[in-house]
C-alpha positions as a LaTeX table, in Angstrom:
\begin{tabular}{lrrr}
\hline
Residue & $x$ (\AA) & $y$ (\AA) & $z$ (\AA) \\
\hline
Unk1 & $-52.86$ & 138.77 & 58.72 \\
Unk2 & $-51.91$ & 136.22 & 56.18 \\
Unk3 & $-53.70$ & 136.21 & 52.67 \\
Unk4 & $-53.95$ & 134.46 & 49.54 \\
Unk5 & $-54.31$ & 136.07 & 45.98 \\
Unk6 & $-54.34$ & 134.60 & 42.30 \\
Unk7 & $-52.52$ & 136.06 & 39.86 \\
Unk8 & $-53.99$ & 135.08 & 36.79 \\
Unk9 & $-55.56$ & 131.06 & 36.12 \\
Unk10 & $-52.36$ & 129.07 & 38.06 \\
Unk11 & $-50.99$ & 131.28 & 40.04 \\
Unk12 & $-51.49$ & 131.87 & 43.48 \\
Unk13 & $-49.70$ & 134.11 & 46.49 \\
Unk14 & $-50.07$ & 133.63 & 50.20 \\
Unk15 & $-48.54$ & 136.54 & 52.61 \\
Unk16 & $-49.10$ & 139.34 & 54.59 \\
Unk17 & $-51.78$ & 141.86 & 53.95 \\
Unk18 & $-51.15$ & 145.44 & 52.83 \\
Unk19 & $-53.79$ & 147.06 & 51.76 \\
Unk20 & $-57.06$ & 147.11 & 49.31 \\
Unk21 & $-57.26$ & 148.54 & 46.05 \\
Unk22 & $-60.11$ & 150.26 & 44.58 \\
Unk23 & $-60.62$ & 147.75 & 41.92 \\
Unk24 & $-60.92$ & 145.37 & 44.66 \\
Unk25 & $-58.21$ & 143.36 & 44.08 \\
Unk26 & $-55.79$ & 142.81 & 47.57 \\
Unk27 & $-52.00$ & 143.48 & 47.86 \\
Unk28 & $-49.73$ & 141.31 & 49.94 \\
Unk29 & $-46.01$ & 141.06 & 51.25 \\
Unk30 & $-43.67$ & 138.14 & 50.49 \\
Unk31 & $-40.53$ & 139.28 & 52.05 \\
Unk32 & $-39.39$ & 142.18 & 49.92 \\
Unk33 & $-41.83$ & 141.75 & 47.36 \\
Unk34 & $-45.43$ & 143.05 & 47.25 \\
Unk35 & $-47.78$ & 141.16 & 45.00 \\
Unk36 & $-51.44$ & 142.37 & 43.48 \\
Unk37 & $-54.42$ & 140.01 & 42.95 \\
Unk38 & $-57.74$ & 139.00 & 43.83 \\
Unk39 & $-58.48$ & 137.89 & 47.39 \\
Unk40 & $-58.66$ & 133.72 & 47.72 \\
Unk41 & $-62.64$ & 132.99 & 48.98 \\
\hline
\end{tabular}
């Protein structure tokens, strides 16, 4: 399932969903990478 994240003010991160963290912030996979932020409403 695809996702989007913000990392910080500007940034944002679409991919694919890994898993939830307890803080509640959202980790996602762009190709090799995995990237952690808050989930997009």
């Amino acid at each position: 399932m695809m996702k989007t994240i913000t990392m910080g003010s500007y940034i944002s991160v679409q991919g694919m969903f890994v898993r939830t963290l307890e803080n509640g912030k959202i980790v996602v996979r762009v190709g090799a990478n995995d990237f952690e932020g808050f989930p997009v409403r």
